[in-house]
GROMACS .gro file of N, CA and C in nm:
model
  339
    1UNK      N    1  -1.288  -0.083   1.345
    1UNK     CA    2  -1.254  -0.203   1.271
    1UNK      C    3  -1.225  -0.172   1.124
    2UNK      N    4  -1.294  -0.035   1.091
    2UNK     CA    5  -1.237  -0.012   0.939
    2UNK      C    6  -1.128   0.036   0.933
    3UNK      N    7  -1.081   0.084   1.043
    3UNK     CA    8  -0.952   0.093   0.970
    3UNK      C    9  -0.880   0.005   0.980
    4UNK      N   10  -0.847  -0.084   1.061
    4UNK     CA   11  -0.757  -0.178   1.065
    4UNK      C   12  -0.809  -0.249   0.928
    5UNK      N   13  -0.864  -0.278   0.874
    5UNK     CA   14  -0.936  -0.373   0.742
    5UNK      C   15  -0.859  -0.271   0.630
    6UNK      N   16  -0.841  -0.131   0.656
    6UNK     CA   17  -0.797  -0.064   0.556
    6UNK      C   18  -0.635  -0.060   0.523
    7UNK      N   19  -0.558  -0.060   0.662
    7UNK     CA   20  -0.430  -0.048   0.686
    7UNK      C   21  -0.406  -0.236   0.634
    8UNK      N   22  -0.466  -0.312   0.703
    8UNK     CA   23  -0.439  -0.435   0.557
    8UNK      C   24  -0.454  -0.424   0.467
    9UNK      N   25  -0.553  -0.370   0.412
    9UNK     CA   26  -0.588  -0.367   0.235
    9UNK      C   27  -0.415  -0.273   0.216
   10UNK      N   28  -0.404  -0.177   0.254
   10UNK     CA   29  -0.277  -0.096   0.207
   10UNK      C   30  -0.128  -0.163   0.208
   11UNK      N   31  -0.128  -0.259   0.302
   11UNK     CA   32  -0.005  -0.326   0.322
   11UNK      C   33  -0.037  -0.447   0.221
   12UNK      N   34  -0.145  -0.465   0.190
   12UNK     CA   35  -0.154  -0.588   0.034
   12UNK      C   36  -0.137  -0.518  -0.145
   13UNK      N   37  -0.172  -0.340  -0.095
   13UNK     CA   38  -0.097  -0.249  -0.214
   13UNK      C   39   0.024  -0.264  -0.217
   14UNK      N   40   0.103  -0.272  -0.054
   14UNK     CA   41   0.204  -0.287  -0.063
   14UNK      C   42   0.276  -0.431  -0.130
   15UNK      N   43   0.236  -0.510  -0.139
   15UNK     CA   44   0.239  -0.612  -0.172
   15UNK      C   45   0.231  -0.623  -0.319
   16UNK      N   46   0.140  -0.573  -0.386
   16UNK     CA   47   0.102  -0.597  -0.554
   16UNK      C   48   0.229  -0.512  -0.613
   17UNK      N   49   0.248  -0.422  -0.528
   17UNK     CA   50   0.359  -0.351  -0.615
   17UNK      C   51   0.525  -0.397  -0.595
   18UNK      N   52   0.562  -0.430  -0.468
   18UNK     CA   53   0.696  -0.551  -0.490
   18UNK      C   54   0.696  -0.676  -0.560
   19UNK      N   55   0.568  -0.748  -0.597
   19UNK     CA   56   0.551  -0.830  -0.700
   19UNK      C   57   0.538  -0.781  -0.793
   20UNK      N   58   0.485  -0.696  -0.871
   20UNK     CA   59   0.542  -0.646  -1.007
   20UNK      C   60   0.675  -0.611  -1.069
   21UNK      N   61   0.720  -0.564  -0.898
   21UNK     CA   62   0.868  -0.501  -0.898
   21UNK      C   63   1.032  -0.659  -0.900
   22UNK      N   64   0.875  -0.766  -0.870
   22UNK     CA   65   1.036  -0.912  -0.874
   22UNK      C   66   1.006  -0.961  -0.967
   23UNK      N   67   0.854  -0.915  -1.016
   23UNK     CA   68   0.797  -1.029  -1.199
   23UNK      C   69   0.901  -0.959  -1.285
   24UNK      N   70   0.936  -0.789  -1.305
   24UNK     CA   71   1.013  -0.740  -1.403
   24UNK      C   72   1.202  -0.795  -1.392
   25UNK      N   73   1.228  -0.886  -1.274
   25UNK     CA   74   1.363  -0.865  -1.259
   25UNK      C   75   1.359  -1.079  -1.281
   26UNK      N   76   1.257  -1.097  -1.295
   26UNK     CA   77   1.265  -1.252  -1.308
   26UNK      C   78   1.234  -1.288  -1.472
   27UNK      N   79   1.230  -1.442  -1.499
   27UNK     CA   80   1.228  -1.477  -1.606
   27UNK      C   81   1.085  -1.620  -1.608
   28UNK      N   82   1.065  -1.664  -1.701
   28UNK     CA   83   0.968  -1.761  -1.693
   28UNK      C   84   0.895  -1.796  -1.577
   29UNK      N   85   0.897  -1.952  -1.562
   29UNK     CA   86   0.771  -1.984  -1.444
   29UNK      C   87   0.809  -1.867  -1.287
   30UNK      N   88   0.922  -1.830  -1.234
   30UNK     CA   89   0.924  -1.731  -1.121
   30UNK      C   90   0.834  -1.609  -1.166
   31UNK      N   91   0.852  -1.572  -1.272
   31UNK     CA   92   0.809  -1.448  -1.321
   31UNK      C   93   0.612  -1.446  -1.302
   32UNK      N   94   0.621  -1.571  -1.377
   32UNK     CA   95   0.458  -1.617  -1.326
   32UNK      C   96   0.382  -1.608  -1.214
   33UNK      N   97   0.516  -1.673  -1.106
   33UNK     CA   98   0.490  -1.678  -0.982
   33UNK      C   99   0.450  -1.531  -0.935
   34UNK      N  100   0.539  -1.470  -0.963
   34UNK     CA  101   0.480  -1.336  -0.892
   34UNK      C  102   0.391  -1.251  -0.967
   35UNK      N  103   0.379  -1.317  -1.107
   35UNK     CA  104   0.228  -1.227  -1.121
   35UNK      C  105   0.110  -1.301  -1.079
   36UNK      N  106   0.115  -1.400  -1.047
   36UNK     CA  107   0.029  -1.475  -0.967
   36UNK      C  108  -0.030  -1.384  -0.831
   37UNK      N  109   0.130  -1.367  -0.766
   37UNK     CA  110   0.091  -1.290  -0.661
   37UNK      C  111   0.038  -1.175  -0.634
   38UNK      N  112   0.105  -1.094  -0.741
   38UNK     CA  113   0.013  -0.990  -0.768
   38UNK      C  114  -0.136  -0.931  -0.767
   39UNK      N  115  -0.198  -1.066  -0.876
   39UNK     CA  116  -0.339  -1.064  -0.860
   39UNK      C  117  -0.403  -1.118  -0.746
   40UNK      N  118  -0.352  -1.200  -0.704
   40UNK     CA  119  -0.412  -1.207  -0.542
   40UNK      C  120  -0.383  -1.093  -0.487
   41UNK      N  121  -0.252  -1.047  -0.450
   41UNK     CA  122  -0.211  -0.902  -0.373
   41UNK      C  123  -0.323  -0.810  -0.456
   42UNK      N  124  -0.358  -0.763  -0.510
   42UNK     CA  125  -0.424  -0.635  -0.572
   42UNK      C  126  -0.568  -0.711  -0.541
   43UNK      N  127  -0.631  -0.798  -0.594
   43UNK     CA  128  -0.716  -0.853  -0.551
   43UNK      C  129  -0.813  -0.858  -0.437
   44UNK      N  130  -0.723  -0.910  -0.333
   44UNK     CA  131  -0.737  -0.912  -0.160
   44UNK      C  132  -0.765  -0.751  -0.093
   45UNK      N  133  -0.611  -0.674  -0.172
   45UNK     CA  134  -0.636  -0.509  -0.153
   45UNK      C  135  -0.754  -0.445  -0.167
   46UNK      N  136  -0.769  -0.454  -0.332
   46UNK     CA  137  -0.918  -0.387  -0.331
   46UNK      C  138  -1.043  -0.453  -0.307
   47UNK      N  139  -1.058  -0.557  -0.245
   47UNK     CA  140  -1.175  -0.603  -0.145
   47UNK      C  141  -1.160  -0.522  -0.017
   48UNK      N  142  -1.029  -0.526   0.009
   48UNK     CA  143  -1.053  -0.454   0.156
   48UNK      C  144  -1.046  -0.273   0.134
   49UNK      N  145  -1.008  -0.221   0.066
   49UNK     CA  146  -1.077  -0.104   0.062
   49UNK      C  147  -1.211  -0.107   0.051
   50UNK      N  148  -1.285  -0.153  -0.052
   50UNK     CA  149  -1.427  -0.168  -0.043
   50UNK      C  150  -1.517  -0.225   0.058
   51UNK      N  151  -1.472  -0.268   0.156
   51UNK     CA  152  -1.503  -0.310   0.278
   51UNK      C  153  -1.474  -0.206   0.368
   52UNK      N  154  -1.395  -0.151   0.381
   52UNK     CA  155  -1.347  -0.015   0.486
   52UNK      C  156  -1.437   0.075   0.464
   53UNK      N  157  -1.534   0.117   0.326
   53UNK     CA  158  -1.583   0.210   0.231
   53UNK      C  159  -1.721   0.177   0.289
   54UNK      N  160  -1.749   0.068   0.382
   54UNK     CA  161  -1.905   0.013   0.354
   54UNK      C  162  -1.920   0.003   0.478
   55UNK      N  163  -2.029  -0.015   0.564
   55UNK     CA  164  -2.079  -0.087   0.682
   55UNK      C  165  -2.092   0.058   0.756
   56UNK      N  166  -2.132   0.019   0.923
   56UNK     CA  167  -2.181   0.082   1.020
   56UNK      C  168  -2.101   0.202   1.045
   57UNK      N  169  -1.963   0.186   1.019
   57UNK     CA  170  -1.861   0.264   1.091
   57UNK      C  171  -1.787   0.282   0.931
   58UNK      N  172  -1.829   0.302   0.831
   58UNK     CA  173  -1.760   0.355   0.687
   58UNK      C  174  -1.681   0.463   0.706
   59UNK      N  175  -1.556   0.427   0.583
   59UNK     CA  176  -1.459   0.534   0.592
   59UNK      C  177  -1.496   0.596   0.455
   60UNK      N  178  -1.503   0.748   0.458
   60UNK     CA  179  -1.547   0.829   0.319
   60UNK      C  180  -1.468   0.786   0.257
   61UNK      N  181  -1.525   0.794   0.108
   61UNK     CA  182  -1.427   0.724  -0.025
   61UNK      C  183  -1.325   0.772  -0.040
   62UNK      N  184  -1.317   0.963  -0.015
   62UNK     CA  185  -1.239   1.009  -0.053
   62UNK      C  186  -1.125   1.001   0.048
   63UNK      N  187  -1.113   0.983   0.186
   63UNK     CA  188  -1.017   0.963   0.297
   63UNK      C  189  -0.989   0.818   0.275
   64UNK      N  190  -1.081   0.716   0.271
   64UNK     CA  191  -1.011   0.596   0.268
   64UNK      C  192  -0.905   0.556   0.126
   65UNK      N  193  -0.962   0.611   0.033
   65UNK     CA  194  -0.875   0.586  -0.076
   65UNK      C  195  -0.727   0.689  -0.113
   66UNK      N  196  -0.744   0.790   0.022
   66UNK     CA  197  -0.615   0.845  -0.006
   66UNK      C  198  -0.529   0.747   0.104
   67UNK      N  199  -0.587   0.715   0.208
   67UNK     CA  200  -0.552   0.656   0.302
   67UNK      C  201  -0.437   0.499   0.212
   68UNK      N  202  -0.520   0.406   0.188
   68UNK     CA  203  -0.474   0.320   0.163
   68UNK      C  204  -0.405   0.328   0.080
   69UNK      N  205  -0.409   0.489  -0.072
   69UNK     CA  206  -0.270   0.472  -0.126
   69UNK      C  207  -0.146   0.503  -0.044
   70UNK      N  208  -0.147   0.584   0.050
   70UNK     CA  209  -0.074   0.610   0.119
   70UNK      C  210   0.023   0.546   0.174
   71UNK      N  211  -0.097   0.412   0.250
   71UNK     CA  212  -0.032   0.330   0.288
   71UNK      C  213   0.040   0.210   0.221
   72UNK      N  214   0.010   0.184   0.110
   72UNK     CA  215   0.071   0.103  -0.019
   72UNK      C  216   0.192   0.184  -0.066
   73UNK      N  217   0.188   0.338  -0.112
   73UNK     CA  218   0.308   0.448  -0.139
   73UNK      C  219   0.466   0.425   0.019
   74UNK      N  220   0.368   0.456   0.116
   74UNK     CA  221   0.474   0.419   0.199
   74UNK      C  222   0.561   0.265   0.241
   75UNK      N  223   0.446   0.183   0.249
   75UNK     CA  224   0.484   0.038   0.229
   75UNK      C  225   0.594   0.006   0.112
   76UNK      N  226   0.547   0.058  -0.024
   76UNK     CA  227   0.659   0.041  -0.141
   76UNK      C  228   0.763   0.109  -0.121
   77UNK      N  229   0.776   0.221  -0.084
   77UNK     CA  230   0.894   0.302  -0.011
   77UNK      C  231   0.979   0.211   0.029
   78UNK      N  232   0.922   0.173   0.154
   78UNK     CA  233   1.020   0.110   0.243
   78UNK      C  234   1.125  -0.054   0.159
   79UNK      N  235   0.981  -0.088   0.142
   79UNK     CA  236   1.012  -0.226   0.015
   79UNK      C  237   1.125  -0.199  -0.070
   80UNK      N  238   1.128  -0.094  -0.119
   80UNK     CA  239   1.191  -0.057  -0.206
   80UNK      C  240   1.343  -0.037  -0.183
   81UNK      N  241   1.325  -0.015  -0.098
   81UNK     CA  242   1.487   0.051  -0.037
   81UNK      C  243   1.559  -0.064   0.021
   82UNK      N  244   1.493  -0.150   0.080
   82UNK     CA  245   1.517  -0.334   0.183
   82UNK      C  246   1.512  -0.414   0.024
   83UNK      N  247   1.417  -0.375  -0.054
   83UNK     CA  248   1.431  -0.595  -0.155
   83UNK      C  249   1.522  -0.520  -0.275
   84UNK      N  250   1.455  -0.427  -0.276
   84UNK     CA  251   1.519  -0.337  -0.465
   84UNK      C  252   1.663  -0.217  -0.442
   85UNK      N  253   1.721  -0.234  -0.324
   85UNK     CA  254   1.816  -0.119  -0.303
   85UNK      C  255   1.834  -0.012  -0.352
   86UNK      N  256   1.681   0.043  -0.334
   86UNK     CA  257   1.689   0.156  -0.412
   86UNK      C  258   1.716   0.288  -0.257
   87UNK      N  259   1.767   0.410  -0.301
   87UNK     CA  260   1.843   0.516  -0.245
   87UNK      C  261   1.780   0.594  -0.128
   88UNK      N  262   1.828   0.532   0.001
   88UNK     CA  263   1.800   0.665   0.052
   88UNK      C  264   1.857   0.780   0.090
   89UNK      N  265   1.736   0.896   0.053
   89UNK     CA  266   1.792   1.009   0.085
   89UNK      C  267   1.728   1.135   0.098
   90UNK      N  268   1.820   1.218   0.198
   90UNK     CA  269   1.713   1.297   0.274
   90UNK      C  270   1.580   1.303   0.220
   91UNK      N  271   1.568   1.364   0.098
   91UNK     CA  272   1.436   1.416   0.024
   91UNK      C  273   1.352   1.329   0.029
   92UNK      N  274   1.422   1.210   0.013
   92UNK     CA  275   1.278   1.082  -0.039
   92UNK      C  276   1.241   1.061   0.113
   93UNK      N  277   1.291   1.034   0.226
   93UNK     CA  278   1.287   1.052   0.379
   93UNK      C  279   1.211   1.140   0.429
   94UNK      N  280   1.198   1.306   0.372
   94UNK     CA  281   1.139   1.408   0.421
   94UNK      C  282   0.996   1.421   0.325
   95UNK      N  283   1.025   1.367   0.284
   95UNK     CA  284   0.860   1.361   0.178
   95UNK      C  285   0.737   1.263   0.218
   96UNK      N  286   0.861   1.153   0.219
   96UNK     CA  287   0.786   1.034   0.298
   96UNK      C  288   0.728   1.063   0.447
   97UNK      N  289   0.780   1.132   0.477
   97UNK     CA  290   0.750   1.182   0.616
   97UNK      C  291   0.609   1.252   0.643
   98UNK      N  292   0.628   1.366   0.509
   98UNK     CA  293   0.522   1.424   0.512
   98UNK      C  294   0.394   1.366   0.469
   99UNK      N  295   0.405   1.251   0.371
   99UNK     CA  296   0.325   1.140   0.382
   99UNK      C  297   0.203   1.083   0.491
  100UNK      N  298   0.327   1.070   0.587
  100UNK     CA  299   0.287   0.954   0.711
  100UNK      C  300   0.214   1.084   0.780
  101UNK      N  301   0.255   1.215   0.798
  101UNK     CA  302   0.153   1.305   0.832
  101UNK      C  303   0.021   1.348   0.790
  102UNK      N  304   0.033   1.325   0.674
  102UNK     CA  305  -0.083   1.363   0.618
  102UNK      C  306  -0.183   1.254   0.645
  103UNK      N  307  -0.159   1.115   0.624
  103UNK     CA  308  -0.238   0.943   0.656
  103UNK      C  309  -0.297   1.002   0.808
  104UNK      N  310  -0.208   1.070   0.926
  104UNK     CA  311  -0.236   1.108   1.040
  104UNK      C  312  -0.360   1.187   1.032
  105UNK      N  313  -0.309   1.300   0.965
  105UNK     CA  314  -0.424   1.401   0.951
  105UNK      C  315  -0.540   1.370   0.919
  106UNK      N  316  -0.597   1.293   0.812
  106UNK     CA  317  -0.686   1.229   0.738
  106UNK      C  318  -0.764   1.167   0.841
  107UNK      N  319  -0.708   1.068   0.878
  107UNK     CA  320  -0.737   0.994   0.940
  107UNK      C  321  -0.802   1.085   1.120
  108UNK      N  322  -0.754   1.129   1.128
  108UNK     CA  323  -0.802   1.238   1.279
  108UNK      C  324  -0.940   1.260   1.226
  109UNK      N  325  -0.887   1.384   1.159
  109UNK     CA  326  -1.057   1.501   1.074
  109UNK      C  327  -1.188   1.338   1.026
  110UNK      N  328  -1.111   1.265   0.973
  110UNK     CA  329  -1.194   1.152   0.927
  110UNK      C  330  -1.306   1.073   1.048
  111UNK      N  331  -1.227   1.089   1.190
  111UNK     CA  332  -1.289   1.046   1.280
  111UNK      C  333  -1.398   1.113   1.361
  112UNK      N  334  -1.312   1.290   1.332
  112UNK     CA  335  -1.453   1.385   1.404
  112UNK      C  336  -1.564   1.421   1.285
  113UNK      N  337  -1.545   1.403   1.189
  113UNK     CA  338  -1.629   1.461   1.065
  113UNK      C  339  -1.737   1.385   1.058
   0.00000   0.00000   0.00000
């Protein structure tokens, strides 16, 4: 159950950071709006890391918090490329990749350790 609590908290990183990314491209009350969202998005996030971090079945600080940047880094990735048209290409693709391997890895050793 922690991880699923964690892979949300990471997809609400994902979240705080495309709202920062539409507060800088907006103007007045919209602009608000999404720093609004923000602090809820970052908010909500780091409750649920600290919840993943705690209880019967805890994820170590140091795996869960690479974990969930991970998953916020890859989440903004993708965000990034779909709301902000930003570039893809091979490198940012093959990096990202190695990313999503490593969240794998972590996450394995994290389970027998």
């Amino acid at each position: 159950m922690n991880w699923i609590v964690l892979i949300i908290g990471g997809l609400f990183e994902t979240g705080f950071a495309i709202s920062l990314g539409k507060a800088q491209q907006t103007s007045g009350r919209e602009m608000w709006l999404w720093l609004f969202a923000f602090i809820v998005c970052v908010s909500i996030s780091m409750y649920l890391l600290f919840k993943a971090m705690g209880g019967e079945k805890a994820i170590p600080v140091g795996t869960a918090y690479a974990v969930w940047g991970a998953i916020g880094a890859i989440g903004t990735v993708i965000a990034g490329i779909i709301f902000f048209k930003e570039p893809v290409t091979f490198w940012r693709m093959f990096f990202l990749s190695t990313l999503v391997i490593s969240v794998i890895g972590l996450q394995t050793v994290s389970n027998h350790g």
